PDB file of C-alpha atoms in Angstrom:
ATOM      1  CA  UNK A 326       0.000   0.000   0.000  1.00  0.00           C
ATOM      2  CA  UNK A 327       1.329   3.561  -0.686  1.00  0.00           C
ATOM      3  CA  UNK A 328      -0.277   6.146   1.043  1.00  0.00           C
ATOM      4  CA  UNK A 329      -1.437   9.326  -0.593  1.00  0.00           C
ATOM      5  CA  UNK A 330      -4.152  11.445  -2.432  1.00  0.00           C
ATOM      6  CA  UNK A 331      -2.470  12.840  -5.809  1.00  0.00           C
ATOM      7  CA  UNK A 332       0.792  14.250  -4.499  1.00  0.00           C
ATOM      8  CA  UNK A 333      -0.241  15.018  -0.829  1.00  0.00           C
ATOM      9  CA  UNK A 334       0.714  12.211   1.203  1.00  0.00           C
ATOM     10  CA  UNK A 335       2.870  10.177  -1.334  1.00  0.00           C
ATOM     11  CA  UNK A 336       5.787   8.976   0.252  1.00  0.00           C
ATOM     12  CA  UNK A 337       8.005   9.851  -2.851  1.00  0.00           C
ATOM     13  CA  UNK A 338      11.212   9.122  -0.896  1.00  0.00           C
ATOM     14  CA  UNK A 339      10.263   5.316   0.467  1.00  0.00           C
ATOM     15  CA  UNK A 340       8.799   4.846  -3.276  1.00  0.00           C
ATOM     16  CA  UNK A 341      12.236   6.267  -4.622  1.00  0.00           C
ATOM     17  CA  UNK A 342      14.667   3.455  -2.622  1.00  0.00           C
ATOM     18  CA  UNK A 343      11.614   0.351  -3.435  1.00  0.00           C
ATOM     19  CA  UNK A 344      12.904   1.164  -6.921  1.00  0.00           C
ATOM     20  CA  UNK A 345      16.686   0.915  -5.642  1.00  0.00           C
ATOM     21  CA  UNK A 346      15.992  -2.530  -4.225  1.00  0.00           C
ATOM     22  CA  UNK A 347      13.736  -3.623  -7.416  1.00  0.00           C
ATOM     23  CA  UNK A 348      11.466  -6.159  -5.953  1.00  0.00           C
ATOM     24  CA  UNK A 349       9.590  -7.750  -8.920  1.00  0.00           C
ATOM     25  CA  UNK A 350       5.911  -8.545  -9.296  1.00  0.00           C
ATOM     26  CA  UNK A 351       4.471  -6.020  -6.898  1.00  0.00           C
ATOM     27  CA  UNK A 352       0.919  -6.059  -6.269  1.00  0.00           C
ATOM     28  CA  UNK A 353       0.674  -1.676  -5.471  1.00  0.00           C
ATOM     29  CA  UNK A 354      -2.532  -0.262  -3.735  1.00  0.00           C
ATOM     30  CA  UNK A 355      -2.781   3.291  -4.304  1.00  0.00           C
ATOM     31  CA  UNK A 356      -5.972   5.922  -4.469  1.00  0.00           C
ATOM     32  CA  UNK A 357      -4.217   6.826  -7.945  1.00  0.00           C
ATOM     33  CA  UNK A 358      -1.339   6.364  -9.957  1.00  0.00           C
ATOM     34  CA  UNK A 359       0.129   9.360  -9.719  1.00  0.00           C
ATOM     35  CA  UNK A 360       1.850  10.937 -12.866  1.00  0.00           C
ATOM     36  CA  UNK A 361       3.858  10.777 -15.245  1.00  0.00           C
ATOM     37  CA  UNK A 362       7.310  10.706 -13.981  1.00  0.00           C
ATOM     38  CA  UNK A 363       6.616  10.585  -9.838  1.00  0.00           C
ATOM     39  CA  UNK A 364       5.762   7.975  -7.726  1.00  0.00           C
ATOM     40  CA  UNK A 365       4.234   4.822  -8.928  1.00  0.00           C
ATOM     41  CA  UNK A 366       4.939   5.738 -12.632  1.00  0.00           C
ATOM     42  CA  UNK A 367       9.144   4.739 -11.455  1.00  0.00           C
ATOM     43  CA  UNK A 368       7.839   1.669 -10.498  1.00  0.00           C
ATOM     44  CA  UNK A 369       5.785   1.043 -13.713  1.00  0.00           C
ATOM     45  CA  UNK A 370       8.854   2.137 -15.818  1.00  0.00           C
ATOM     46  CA  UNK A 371      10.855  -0.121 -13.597  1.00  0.00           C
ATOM     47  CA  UNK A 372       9.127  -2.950 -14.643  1.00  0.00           C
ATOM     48  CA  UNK A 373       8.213  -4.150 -10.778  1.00  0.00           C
ATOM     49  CA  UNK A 374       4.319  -3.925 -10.952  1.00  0.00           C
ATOM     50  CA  UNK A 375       2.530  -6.678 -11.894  1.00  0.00           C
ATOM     51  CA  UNK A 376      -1.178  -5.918 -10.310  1.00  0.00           C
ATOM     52  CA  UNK A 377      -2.523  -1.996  -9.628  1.00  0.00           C
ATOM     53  CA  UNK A 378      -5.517  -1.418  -7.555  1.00  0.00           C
ATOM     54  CA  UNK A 379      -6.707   2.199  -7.686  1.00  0.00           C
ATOM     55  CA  UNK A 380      -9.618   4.258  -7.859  1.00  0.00           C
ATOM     56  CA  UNK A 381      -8.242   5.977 -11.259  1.00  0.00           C
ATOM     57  CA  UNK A 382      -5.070   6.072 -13.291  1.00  0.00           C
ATOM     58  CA  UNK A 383      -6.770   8.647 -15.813  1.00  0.00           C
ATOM     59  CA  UNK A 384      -3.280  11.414 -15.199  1.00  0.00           C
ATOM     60  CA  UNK A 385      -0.431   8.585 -16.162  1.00  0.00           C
ATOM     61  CA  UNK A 386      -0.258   7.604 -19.205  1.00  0.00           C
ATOM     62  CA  UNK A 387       2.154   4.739 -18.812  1.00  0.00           C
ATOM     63  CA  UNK A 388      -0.406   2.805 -16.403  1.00  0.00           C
ATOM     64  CA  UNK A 389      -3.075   3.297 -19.079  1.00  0.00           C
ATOM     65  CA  UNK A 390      -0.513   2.074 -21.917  1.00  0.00           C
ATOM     66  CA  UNK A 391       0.793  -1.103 -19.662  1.00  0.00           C
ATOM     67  CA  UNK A 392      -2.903  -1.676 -18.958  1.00  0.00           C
ATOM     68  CA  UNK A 393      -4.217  -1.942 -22.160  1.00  0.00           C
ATOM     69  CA  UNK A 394      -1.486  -3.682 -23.993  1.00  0.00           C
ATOM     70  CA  UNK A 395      -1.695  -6.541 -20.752  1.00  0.00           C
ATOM     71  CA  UNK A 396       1.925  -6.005 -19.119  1.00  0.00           C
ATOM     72  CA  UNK A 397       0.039  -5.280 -15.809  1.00  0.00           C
ATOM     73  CA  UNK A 398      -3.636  -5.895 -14.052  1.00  0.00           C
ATOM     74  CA  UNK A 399      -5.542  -3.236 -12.792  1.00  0.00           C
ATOM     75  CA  UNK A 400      -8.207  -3.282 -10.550  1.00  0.00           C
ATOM     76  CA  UNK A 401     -10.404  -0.311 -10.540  1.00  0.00           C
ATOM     77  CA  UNK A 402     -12.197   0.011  -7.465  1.00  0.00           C
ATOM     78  CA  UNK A 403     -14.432   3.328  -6.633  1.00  0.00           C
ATOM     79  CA  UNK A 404     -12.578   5.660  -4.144  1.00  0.00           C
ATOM     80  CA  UNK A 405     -15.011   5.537  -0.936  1.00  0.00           C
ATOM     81  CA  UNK A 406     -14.848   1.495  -1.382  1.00  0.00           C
ATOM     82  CA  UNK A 407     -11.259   1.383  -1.851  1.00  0.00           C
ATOM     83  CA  UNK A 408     -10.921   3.599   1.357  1.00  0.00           C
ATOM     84  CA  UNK A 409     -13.572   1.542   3.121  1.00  0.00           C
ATOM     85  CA  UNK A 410     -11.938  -1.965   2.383  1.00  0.00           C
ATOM     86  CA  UNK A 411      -8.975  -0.758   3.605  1.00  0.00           C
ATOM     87  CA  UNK A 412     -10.451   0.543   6.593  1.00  0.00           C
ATOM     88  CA  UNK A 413     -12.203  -2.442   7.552  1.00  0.00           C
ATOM     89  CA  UNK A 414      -9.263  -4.485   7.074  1.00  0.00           C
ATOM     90  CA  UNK A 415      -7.661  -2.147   9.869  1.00  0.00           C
ATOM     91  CA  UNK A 416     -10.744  -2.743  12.116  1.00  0.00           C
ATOM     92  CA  UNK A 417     -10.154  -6.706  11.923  1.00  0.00           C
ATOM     93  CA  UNK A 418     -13.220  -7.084   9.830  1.00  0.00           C
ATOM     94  CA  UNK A 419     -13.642  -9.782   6.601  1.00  0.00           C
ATOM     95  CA  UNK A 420     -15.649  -7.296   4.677  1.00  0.00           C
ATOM     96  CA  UNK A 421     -18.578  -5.254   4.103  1.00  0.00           C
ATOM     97  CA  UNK A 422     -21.855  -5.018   2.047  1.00  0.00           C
ATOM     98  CA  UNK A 423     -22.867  -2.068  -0.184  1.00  0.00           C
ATOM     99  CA  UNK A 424     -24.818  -1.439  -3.124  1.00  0.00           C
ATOM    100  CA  UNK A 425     -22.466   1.025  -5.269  1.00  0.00           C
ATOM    101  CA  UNK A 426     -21.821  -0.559  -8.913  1.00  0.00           C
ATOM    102  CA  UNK A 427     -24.653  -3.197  -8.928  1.00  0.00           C
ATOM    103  CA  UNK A 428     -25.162  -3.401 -12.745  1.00  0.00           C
ATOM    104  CA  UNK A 429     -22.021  -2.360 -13.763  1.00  0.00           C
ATOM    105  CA  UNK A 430     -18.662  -3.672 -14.386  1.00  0.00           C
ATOM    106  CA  UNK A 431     -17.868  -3.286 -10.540  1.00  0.00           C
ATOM    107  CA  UNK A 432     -19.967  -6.243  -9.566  1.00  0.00           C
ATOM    108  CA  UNK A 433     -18.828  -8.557 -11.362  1.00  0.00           C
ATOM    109  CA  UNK A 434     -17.570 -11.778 -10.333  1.00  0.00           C
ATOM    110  CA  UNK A 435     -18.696 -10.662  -6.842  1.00  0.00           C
ATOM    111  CA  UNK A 436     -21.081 -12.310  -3.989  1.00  0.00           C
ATOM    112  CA  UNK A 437     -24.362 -10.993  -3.614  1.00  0.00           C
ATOM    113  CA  UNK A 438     -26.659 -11.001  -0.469  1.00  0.00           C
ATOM    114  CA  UNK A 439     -29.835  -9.579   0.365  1.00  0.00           C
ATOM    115  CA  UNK A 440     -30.168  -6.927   3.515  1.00  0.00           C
ATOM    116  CA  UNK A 441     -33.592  -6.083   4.063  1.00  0.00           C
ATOM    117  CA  UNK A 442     -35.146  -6.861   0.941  1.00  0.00           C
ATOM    118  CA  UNK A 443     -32.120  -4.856  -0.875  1.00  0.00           C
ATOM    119  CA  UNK A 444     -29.649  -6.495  -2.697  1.00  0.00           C
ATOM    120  CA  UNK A 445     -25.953  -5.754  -2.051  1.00  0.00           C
ATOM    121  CA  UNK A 446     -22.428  -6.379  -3.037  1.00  0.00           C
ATOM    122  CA  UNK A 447     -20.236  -8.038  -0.644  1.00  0.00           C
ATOM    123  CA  UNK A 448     -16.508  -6.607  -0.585  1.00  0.00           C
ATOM    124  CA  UNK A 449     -13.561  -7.777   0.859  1.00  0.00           C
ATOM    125  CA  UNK A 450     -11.273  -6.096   2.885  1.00  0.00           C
ATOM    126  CA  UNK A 451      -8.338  -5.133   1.480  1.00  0.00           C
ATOM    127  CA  UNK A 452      -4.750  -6.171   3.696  1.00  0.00           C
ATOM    128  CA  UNK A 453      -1.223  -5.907   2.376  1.00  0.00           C
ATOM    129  CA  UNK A 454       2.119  -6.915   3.253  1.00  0.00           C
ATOM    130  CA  UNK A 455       3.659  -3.414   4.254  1.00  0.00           C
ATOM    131  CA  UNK A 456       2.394   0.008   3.974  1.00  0.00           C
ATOM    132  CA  UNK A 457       4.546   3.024   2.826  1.00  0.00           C
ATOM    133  CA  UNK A 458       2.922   6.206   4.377  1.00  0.00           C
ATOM    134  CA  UNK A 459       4.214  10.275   4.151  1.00  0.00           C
ATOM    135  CA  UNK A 460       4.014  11.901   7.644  1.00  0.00           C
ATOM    136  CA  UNK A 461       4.249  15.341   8.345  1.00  0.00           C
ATOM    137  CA  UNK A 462       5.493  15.149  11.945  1.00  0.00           C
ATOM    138  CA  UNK A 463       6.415  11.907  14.213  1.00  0.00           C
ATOM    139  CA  UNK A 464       8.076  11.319  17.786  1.00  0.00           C
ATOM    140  CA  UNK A 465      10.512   8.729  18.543  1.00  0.00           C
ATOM    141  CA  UNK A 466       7.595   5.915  19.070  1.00  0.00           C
ATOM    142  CA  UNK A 467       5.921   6.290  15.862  1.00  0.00           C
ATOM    143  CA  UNK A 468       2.768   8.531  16.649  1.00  0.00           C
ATOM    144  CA  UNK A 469       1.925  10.712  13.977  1.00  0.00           C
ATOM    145  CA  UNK A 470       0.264  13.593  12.583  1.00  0.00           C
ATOM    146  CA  UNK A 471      -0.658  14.496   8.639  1.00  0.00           C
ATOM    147  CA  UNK A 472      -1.452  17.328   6.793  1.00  0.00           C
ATOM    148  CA  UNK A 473      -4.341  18.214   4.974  1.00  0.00           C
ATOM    149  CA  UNK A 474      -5.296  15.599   2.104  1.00  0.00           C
ATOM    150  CA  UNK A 475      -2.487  13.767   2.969  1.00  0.00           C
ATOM    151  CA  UNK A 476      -4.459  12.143   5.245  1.00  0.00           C
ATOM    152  CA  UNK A 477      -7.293  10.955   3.694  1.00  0.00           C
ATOM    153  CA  UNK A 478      -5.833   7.460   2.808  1.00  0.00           C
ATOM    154  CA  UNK A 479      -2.562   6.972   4.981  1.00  0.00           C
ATOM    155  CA  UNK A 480      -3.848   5.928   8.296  1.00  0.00           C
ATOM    156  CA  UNK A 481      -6.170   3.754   7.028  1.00  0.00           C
ATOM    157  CA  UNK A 482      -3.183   1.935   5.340  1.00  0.00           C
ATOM    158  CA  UNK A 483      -1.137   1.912   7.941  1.00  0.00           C
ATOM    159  CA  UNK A 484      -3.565   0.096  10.353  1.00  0.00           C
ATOM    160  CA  UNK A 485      -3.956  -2.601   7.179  1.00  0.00           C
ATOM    161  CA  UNK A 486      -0.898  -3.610   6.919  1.00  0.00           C
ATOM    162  CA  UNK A 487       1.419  -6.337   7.963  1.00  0.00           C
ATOM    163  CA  UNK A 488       4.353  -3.682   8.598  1.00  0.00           C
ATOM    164  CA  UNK A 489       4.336  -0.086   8.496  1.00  0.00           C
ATOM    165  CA  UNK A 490       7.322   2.475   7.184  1.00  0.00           C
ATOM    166  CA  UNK A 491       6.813   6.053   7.656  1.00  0.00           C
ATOM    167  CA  UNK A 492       8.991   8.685   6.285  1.00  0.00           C
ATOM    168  CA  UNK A 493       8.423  12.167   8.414  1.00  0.00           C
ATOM    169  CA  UNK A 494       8.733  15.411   8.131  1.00  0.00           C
ATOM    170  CA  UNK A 495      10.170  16.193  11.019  1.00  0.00           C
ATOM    171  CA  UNK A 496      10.831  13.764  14.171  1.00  0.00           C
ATOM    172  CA  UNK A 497      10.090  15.864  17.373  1.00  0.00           C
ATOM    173  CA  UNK A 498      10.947  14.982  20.797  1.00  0.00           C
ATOM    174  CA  UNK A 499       8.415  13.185  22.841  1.00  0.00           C
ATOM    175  CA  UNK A 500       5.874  15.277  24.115  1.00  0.00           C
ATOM    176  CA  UNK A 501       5.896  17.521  21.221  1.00  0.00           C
ATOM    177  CA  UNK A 502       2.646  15.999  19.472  1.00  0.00           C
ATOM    178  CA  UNK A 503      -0.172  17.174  21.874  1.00  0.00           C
ATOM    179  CA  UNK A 504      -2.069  13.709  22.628  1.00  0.00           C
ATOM    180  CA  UNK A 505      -5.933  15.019  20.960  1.00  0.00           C
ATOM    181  CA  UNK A 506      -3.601  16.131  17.859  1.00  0.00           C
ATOM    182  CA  UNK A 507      -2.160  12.380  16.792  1.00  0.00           C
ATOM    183  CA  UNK A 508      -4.211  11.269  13.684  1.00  0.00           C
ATOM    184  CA  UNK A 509      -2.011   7.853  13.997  1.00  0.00           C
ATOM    185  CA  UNK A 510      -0.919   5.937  16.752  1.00  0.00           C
ATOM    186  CA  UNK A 511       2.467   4.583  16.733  1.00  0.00           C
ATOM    187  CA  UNK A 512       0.902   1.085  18.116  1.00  0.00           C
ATOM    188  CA  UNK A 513       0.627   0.645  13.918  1.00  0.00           C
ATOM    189  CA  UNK A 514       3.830   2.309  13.064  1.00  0.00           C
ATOM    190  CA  UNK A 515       7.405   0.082  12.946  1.00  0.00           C
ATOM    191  CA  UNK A 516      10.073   2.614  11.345  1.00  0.00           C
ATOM    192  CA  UNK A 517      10.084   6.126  10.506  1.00  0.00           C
ATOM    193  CA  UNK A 518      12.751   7.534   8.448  1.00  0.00           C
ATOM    194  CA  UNK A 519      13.496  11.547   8.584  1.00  0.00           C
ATOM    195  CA  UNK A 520      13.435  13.328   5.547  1.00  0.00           C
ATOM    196  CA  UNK A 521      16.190  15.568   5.197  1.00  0.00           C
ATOM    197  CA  UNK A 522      14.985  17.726   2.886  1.00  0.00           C
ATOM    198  CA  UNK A 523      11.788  17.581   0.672  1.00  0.00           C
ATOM    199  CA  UNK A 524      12.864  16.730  -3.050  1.00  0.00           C
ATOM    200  CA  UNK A 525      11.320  18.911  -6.108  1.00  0.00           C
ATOM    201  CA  UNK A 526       8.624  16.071  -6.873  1.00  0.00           C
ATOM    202  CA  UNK A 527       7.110  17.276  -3.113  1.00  0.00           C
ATOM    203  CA  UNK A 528       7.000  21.101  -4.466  1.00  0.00           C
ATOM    204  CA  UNK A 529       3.553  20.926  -4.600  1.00  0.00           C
ATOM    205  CA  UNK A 530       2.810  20.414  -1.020  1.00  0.00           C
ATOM    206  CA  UNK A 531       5.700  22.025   0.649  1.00  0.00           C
ATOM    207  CA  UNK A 532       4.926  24.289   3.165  1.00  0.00           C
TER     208      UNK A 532
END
């Protein structure tokens, strides 16, 4: 899972050394795909995706080209489901019903149950192996706090996922994040790295 909502929140820096290790066949769950030339278009170039599941990849146009000529999968899923599997995943649930995309392309191949006389799609939470999250600020034990859009999808990945690396920000001293002002809890956090400096491919959010 990489965290993020269009630039905000993309942790460009952890995406940047997953390219300097190269692991192959990646299954990537992101909101979007970013663009060209930034985030999960250097692992698309890179040849490490094999499976994308997003809510849209309508601004790269190297996920739409690998998509339709079959060197990867994607899995469109609408953005308050995505963001609701995820979240239930967090929550130690299986799943959920709803009734967004009966008769189109989004139910298909899926279970279908009746709630009241209404009939619904069952989805599946959605879990992966690690989660690569941007921070804006973080203390030595992993709590955490995000700005703006940035944190529409990253907690709810963090909390999914087998392992959890954070770059930050900043790292402040404990008892510098005021207690009502964490949005994450470091109980779902196991490394944060400090960024040093925020590369170009961040100028968008920098503050």
């Amino acid at each position: 899972m990489l965290g993020g909502f269009g630039v905000p929140g993309t942790p460009f820096s952890l995406i940047r050394e997953l390219v300097r290790l190269g692991p192959r066949d990646l299954t990537v769950i992101k909101n979007d795909a970013n663009e060209a030339g930034m985030g999960v278009d250097w692992l698309l170039e890179n040849g490490q995706v094999a499976k994308l599941v997003t809510s849209h990849i309508g601004l790269n146009p190297t996920a739409m080209r690998m998509m339709n000529d079959g060197t990867i999968e994607v899995e469109f899923v609408p953005q308050g489901v995505l963001a609701e599997r995820i979240r239930v995943a967090g929550a130690g649930m299986m799943g959920f019903v709803s009734d967004i995309g009966l008769g189109t392309a989004v139910a298909d191949g899926k279970q279908r149950v009746e709630v009241e006389g209404k009939t619904g799609i069952v989805e599946t939470a959605l879990r992966a192996d690690f989660a690569l999250i941007h921070a804006n600020k973080a203390d030595a034990f992993g709590n955490l706090t995000f700005s703006a859009a940035a944190r529409n999808f990253n907690p709810i990945m963090a909390m999914a996922a087998g392992r959890t690396i954070v770059e930050a920000e900043a790292i402040v001293p404990f008892g510098a994040l005021e207690p009502e002002n964490v949005h994450l809890t470091g109980a779902f956090v196991d490394a944060v790295v400090e960024l040093n400096e925020l590369p170009e491919v961040y100028g968008v959010i920098k503050r």
